[in-house]
XYZ file of C-alpha atoms in Angstrom:
521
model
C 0.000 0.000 0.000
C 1.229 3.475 -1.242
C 2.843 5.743 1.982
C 0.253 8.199 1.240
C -3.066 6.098 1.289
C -1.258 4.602 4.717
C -0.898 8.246 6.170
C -4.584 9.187 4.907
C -6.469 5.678 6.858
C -4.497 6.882 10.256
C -5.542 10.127 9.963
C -9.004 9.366 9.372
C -8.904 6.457 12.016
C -7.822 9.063 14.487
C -10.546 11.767 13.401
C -13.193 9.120 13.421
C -11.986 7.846 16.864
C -12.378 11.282 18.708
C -15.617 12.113 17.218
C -16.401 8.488 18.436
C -15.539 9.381 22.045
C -17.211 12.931 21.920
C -20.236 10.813 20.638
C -19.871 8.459 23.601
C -19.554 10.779 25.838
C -23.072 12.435 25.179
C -24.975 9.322 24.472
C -23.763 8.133 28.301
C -25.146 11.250 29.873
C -28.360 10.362 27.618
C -28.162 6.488 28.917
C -27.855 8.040 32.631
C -30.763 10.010 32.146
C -32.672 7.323 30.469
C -31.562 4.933 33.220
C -35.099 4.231 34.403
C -35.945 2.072 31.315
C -32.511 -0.358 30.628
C -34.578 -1.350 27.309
C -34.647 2.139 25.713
C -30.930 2.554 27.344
C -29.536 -0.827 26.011
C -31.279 0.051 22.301
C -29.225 3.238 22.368
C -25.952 1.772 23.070
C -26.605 -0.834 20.202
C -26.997 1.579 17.881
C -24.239 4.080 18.679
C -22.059 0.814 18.382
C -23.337 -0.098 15.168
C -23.169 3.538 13.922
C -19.458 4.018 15.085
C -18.561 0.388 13.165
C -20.667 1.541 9.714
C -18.540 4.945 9.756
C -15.096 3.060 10.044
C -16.273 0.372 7.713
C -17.216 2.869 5.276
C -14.099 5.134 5.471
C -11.892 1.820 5.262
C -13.749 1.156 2.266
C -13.046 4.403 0.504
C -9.840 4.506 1.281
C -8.946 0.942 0.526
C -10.982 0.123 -2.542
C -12.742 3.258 -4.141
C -9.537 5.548 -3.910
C -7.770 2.755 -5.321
C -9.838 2.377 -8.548
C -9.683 5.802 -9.316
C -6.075 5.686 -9.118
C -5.786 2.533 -11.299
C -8.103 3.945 -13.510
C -5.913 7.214 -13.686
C -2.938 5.181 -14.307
C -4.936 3.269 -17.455
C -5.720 6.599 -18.841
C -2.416 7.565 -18.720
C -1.578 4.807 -20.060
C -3.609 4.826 -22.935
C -2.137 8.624 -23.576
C 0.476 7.218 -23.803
C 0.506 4.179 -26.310
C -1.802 7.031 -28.333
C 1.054 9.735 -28.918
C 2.971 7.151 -31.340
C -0.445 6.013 -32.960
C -1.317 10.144 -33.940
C 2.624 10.577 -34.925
C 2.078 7.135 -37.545
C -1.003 8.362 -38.511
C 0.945 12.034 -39.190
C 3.562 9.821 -41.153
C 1.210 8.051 -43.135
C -0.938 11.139 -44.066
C 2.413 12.801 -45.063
C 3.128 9.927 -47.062
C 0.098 10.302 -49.143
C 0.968 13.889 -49.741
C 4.020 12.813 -51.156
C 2.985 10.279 -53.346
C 0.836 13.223 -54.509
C 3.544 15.348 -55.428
C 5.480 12.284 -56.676
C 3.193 12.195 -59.605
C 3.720 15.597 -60.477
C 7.181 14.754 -61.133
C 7.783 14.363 -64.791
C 11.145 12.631 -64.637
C 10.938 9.104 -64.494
C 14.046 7.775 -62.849
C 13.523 10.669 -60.425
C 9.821 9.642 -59.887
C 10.306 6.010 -59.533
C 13.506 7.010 -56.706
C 11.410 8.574 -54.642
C 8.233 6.314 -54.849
C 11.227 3.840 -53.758
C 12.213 5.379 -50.773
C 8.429 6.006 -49.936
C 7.413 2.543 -50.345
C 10.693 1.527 -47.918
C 9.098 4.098 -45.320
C 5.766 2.119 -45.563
C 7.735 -0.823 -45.297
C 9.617 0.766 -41.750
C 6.018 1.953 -40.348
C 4.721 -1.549 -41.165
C 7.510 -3.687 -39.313
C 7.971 -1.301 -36.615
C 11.690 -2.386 -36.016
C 13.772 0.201 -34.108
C 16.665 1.032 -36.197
C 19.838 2.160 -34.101
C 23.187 2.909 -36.123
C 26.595 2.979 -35.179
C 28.549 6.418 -36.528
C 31.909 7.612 -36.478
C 35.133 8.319 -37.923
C 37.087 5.397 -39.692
C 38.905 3.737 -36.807
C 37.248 4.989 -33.175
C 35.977 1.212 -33.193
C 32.291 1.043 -34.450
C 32.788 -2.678 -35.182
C 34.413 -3.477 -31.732
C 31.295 -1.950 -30.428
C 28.685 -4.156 -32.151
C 30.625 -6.916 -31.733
C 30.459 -6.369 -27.780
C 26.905 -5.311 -27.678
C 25.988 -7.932 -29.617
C 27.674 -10.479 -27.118
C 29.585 -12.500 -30.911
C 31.608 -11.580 -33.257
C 29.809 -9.940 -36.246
C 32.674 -8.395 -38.120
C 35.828 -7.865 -38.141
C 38.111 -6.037 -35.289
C 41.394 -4.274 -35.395
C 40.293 -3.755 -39.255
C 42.509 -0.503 -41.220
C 39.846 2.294 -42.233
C 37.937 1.312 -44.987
C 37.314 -2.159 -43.953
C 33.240 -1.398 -43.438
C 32.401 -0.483 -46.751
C 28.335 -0.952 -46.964
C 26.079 -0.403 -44.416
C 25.901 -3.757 -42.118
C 22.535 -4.736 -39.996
C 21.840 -7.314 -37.417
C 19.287 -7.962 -34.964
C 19.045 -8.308 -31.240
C 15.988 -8.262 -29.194
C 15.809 -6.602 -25.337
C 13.906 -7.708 -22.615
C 11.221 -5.720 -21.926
C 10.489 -4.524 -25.450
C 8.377 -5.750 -28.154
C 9.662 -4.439 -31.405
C 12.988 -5.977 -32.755
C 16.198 -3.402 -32.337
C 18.383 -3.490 -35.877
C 21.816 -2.200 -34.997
C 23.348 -1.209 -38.281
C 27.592 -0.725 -38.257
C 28.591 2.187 -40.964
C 31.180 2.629 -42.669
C 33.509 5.558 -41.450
C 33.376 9.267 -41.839
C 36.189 11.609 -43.135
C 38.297 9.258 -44.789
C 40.198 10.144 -47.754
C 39.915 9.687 -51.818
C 36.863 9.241 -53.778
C 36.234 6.130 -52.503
C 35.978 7.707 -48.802
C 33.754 10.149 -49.841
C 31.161 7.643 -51.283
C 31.070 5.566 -48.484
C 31.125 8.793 -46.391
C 27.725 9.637 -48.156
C 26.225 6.013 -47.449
C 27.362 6.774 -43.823
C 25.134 9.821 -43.183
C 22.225 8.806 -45.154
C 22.104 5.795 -42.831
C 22.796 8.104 -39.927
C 19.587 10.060 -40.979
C 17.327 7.060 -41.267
C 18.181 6.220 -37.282
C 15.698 6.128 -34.222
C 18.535 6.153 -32.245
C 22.093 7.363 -33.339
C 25.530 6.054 -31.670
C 28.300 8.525 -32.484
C 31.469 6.868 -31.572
C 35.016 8.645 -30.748
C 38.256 7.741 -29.181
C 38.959 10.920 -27.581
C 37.893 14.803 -27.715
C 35.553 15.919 -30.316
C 37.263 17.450 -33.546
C 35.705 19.817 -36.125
C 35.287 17.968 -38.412
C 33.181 15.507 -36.051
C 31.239 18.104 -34.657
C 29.691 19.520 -37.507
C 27.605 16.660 -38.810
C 26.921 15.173 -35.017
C 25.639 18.731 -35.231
C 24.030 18.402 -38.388
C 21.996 15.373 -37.045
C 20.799 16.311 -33.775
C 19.590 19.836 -35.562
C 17.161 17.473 -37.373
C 15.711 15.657 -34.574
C 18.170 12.288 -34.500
C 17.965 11.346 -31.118
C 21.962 10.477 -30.139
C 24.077 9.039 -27.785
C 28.354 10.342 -27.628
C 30.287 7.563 -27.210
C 33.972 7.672 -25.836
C 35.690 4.539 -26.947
C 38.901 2.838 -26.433
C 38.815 4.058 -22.675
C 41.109 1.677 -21.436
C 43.676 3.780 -23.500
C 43.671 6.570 -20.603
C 43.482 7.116 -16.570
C 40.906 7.526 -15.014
C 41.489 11.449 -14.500
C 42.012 11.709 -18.470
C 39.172 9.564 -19.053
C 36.945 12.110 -16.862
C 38.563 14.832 -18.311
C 37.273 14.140 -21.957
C 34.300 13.263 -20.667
C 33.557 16.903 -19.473
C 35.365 18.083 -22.297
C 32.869 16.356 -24.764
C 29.416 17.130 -22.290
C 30.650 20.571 -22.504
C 30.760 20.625 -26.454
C 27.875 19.478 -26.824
C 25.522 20.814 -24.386
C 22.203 22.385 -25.848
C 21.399 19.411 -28.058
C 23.027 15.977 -26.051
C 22.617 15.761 -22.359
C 25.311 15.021 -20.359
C 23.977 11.819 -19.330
C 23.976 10.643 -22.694
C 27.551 10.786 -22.704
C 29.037 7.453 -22.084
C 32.335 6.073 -21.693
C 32.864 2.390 -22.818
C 36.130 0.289 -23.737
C 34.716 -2.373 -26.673
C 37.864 -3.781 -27.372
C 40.128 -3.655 -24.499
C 43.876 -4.393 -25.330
C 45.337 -7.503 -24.611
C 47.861 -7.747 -20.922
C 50.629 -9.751 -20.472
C 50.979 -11.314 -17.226
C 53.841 -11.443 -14.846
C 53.947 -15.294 -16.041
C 54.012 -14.551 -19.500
C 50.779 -15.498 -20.369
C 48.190 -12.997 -22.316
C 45.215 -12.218 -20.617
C 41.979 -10.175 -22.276
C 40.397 -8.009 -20.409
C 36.441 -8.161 -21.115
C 35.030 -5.227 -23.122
C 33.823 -2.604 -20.447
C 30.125 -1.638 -22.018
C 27.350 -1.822 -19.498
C 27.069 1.923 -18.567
C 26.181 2.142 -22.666
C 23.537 -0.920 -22.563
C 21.940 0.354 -19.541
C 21.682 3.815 -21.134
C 20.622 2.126 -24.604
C 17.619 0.133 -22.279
C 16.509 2.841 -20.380
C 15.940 4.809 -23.887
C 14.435 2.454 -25.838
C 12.258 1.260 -23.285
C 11.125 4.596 -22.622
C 10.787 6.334 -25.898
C 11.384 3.680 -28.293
C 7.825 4.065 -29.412
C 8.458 7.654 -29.754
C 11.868 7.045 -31.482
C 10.044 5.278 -34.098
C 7.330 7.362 -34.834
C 9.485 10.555 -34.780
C 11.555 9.083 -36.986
C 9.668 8.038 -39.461
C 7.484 10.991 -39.473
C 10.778 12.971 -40.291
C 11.843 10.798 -43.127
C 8.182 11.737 -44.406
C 8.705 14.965 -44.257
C 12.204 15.008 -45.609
C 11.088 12.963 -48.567
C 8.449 15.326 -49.045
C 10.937 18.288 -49.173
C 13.107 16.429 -51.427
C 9.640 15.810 -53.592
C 9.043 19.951 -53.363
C 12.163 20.601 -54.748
C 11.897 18.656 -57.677
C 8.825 20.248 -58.863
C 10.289 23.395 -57.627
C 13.155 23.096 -60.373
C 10.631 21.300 -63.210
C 8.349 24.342 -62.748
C 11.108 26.501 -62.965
C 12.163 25.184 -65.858
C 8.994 25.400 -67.535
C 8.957 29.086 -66.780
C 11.840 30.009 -68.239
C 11.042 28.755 -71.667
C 7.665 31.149 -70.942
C 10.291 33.980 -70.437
C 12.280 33.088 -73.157
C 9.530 32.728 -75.378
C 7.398 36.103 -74.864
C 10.630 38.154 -74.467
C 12.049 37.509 -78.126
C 8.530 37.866 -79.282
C 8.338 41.046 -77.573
C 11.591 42.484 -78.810
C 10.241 41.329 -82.441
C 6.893 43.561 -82.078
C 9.261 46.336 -80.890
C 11.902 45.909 -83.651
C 9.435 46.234 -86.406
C 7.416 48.679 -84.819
C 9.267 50.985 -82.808
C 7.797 53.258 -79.997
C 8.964 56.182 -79.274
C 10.691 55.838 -75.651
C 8.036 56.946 -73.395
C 6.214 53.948 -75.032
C 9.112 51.840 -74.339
C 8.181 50.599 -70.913
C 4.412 49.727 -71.164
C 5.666 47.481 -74.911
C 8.935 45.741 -72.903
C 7.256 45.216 -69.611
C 5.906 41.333 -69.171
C 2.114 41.537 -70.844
C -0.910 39.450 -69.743
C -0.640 36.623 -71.194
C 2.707 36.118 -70.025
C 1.870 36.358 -66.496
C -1.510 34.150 -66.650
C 0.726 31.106 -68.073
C 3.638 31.894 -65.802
C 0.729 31.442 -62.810
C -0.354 28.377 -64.703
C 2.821 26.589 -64.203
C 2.839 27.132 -60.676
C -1.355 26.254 -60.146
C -2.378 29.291 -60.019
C -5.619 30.458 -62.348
C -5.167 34.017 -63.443
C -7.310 35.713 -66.036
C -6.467 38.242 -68.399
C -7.575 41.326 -66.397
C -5.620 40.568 -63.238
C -2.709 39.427 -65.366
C -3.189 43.189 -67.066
C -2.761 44.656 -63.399
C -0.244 42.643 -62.446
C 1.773 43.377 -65.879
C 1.116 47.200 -65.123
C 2.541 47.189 -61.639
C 5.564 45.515 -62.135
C 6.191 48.232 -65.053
C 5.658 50.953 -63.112
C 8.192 49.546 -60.412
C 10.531 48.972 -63.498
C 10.258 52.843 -64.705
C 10.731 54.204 -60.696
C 13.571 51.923 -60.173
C 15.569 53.494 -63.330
C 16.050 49.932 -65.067
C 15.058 50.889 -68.499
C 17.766 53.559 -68.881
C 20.404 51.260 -67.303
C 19.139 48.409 -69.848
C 19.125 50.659 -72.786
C 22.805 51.910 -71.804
C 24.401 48.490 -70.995
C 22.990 46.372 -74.463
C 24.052 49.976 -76.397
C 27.416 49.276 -75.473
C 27.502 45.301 -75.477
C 25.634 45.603 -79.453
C 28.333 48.459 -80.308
C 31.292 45.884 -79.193
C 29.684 42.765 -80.932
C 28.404 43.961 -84.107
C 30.754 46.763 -84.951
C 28.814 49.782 -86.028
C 25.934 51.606 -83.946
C 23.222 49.533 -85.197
C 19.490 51.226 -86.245
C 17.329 52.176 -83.181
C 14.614 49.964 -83.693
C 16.945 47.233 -82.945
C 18.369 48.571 -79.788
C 14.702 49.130 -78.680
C 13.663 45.380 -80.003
C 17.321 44.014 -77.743
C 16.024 46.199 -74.897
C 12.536 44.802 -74.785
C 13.301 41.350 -74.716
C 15.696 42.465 -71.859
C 13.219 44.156 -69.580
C 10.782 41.255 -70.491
C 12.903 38.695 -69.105
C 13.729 40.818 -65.787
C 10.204 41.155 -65.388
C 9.178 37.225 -66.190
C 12.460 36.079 -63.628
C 10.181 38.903 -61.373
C 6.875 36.994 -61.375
C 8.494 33.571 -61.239
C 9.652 33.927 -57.547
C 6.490 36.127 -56.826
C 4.519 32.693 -57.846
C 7.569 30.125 -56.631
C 6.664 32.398 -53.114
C 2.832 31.534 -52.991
C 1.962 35.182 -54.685
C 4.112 37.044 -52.598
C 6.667 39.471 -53.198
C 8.372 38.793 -49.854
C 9.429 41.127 -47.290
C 11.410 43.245 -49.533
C 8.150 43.706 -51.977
C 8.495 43.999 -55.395
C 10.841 46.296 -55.630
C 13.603 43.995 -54.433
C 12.647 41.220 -56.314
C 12.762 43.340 -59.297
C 16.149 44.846 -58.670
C 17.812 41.293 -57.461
C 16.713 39.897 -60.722
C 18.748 43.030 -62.826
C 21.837 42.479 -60.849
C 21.895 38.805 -61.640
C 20.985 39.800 -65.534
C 23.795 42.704 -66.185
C 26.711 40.087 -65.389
C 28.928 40.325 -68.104
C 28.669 36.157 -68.953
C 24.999 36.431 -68.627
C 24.963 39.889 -71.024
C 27.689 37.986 -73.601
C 25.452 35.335 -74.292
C 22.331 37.274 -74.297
C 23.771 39.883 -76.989
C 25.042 37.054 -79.360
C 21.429 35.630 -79.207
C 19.886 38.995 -79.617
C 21.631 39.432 -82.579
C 21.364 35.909 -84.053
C 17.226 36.851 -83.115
C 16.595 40.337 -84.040
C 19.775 42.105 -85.470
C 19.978 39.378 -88.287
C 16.772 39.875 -89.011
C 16.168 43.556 -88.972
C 19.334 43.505 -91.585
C 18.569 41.061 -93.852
C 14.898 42.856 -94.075
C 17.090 46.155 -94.376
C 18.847 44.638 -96.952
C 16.061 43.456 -99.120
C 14.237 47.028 -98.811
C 17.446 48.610 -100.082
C 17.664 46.217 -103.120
C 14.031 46.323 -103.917
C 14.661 49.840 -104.331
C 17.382 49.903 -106.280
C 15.671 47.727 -108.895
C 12.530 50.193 -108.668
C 15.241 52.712 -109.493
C 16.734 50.833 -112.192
C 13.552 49.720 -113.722
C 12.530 53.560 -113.472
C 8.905 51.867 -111.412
């Protein structure tokens, strides 16, 4: 029986006794008074007996048996929180997993498509099984292997192996007591080695790392740089983790606790200190004062019984977490793919409208004022810009649209700047100062494609210019379109587009009348 409940029945014992006494008390001055009829004075004392026995009886009852339901049924609700928070996280994963598969036929590439329905169908798979994955991570030789070969109680690889020995991802199974779902500890192959080889396997390494419920990061002594960042990396995107100093046997005791603070103190803010651990896998080998060779046995236990206590406690958590993350990771991956397929669809929009602008222009020329309204986007662009990106526009708020944007063009100077920088880059490429007409067709096209990039991260942003508004949209987009690589190529197509053209057509005027003039016509 709890200490509490204990301290509650004496206490009420004790209350119900002195009421009992003051109740006593009164009823025998009553008896005495009623002393000349023992019947009615015997009936009394039965029933202040029977009363005093019903109100301990009923007290002991609450006490003992209704105040323990409610508890127990307090625990089973509890309880049944409990077991619920994974169930709402899976059903989270698996509504996230839909979503995906939604965007996954968007995709129009097919290897890329069939990759990621791939990885979602292995999620499934995870979420079905309900296995808790836990991987071993670290740099080439801090003794990941020793480590699952000592947790694992057998040999399951090979020890005292050069870096580069663990060269896929390796997975075997152990079950604890206590816990239903299987635990898959998976051994990976080290981090930061060198070549192209290294690299590769260094890649397999942390996309196993990412697919972890629970992450071992192994090291042999004080965390470097280049081990920080991506024990960083993982931790910033949820991986739950444990440090783990190997190869302690290597070191006193005061230089063993010294790195130990060392590391709890790098780490703090995103590892607690208690899941730093100390262990020595693969102790080395002693030669006794009779020559013979004893081996020590690897030194582990404060790692297991930090491993149990986790799993045990949050391993449905773990799971669910995790897989609601690689959900939401694939999904990002998913976004980005249509992100760049839309994007590329746009740009053949841009490219399309702004050579057919600077044709209209070239063959018709404005005078300047006219200039903007003629080489800002039009409708039409805009509507099938918002198209690509699911967004129905008709023509009248693609007109208003248009007509800001050009407005925000003329305040912002661009048009001028435009005019002067493809004067100068058609003057160096062609030769001569080419006819107007084609400097306003060049200039056109220009402004049209600064104002099509424009509306392609207003849509890309959910129809919104951002914090900067439109105005820094529209002047990020010139700075990345006067760069003299970008302005090279775009000259040598203007001219292959409209300079060409407008010459040739020049060319054939000018002969036509010449034979007019010949022919006296």
């Amino acid at each position: 029986m709890p200490l509490s409940r204990i301290v509650t029945l004496i206490i009420g014992l004790i209350l119900i006794l002195g009421l009992s006494l003051w109740l006593i008390d009164s009823l025998s001055r009553l008896y005495w008074q009623l002393s000349y009829s023992p019947l009615l004075g015997n009936l009394l004392l039965l029933l202040l007996v029977v009363l005093i026995g019903a109100l301990i009886a009923a007290f002991v009852y609450y006490v003992l048996v209704i105040r323990s339901g409610e508890q127990r049924s307090r625990r089973k609700r509890q309880q049944r929180k409990q077991v619920q928070i994974p169930a709402v996280k899976s059903e989270a994963a698996s509504s996230t997993l839909q979503a995906v598969k939604q965007q996954v036929a968007q995709i129009q590439d097919e290897v890329a498509r069939q990759a990621l329905l791939s990885k979602s169908r292995e999620i499934e798979a995870n979420l079905a099984r309900g296995e808790i994955q836990v991987v071993i991570f670290g740099t080439g030789s801090a003794g990941k292997t020793s480590l699952v070969n000592a947790i694992m109680g057998r040999m399951v690889g090979r020890v005292d192996a050069p870096m580069g020995t663990t060269t896929v991802g390796e997975t075997y199974c152990m079950r604890l007591k206590g816990l239903e779902r299987k635990i898959l500890i998976t051994d990976t192959p080290g981090i930061l080695e060198a070549g192209i080889a290294g690299t590769e396997r260094e890649q397999l390494a942390r996309e196993l790392a990412t697919s972890a419920d629970l992450l071992l990061f192994v090291v042999d002594n004080d965390l470097r740089r280049s081990e920080y960042e991506p024990l960083r990396a993982l931790a910033e995107i949820g991986k739950r983790s444990l440090l783990v100093l190997n190869k302690t046997d290597l070191y006193t005791e005061e230089d063993k606790e010294a790195i130990l603070a060392r590391l709890r103190q790098r780490v703090r803010g995103f590892i607690a200190a208690s899941d730093v651990v100390a262990v020595s896998a693969n102790p080395q080998s002693v030669q006794l004062e009779n020559s013979e060779i004893f081996q020590p046995e690897p030194e582990i236990i404060p790692l297991l019984r930090r491993m149990a206590a986790i799993l045990r406690a949050e391993g449905e958590d773990l799971v669910a977490d995790n897989i609601l993350l690689q959900s939401l990771r694939l999904g990002e991956e998913a976004r980005k793919l249509i992100d760049a397929q839309r994007r590329r669809q746009a740009d053949k929009i841009v490219e399309r409208f702004q050579w057919i602008g600077a044709g209209v222009v070239s063959v018709t020329p404005l005078p300047m004022v006219d200039l903007l309204a003629t080489a800002a986007v039009n409708a039409q662009m805009v509507v099938e810009i918002g198209r690509v990106y699911g967004c129905e526009l008709n023509m009248e708020r693609g007109r208003e649209l248009a007509l800001s944007l050009a407005k925000t063009i003329a305040g912002l100077g661009i048009v001028k700047g435009a005019l002067q920088l493809l004067s100068t880059a058609l003057q160096l490429n062609v030769g001569t100062f080419i006819i107007g007409r084609a400097i306003q067709g060049v200039t056109a096209a220009y402004l049209t494609r600064i104002a099509g990039k424009s509306f392609i991260e207003y849509f890309r942003n959910d129809q919104d210019w951002g914090d900067g508004g439109m105005t820094e949209v529209v002047q990020r987009q010139f700075q990345l379109n006067r760069r003299d690589e970008f302005i090279k190529d775009f000259v040598q197509e203007a001219i292959a587009r409209v300079v060409r053209p407008l010459t040739e057509r020049a060319e054939l005027v000018e002969e036509d009348q010449e034979r007019r003039l010949g022919t006296g016509d």
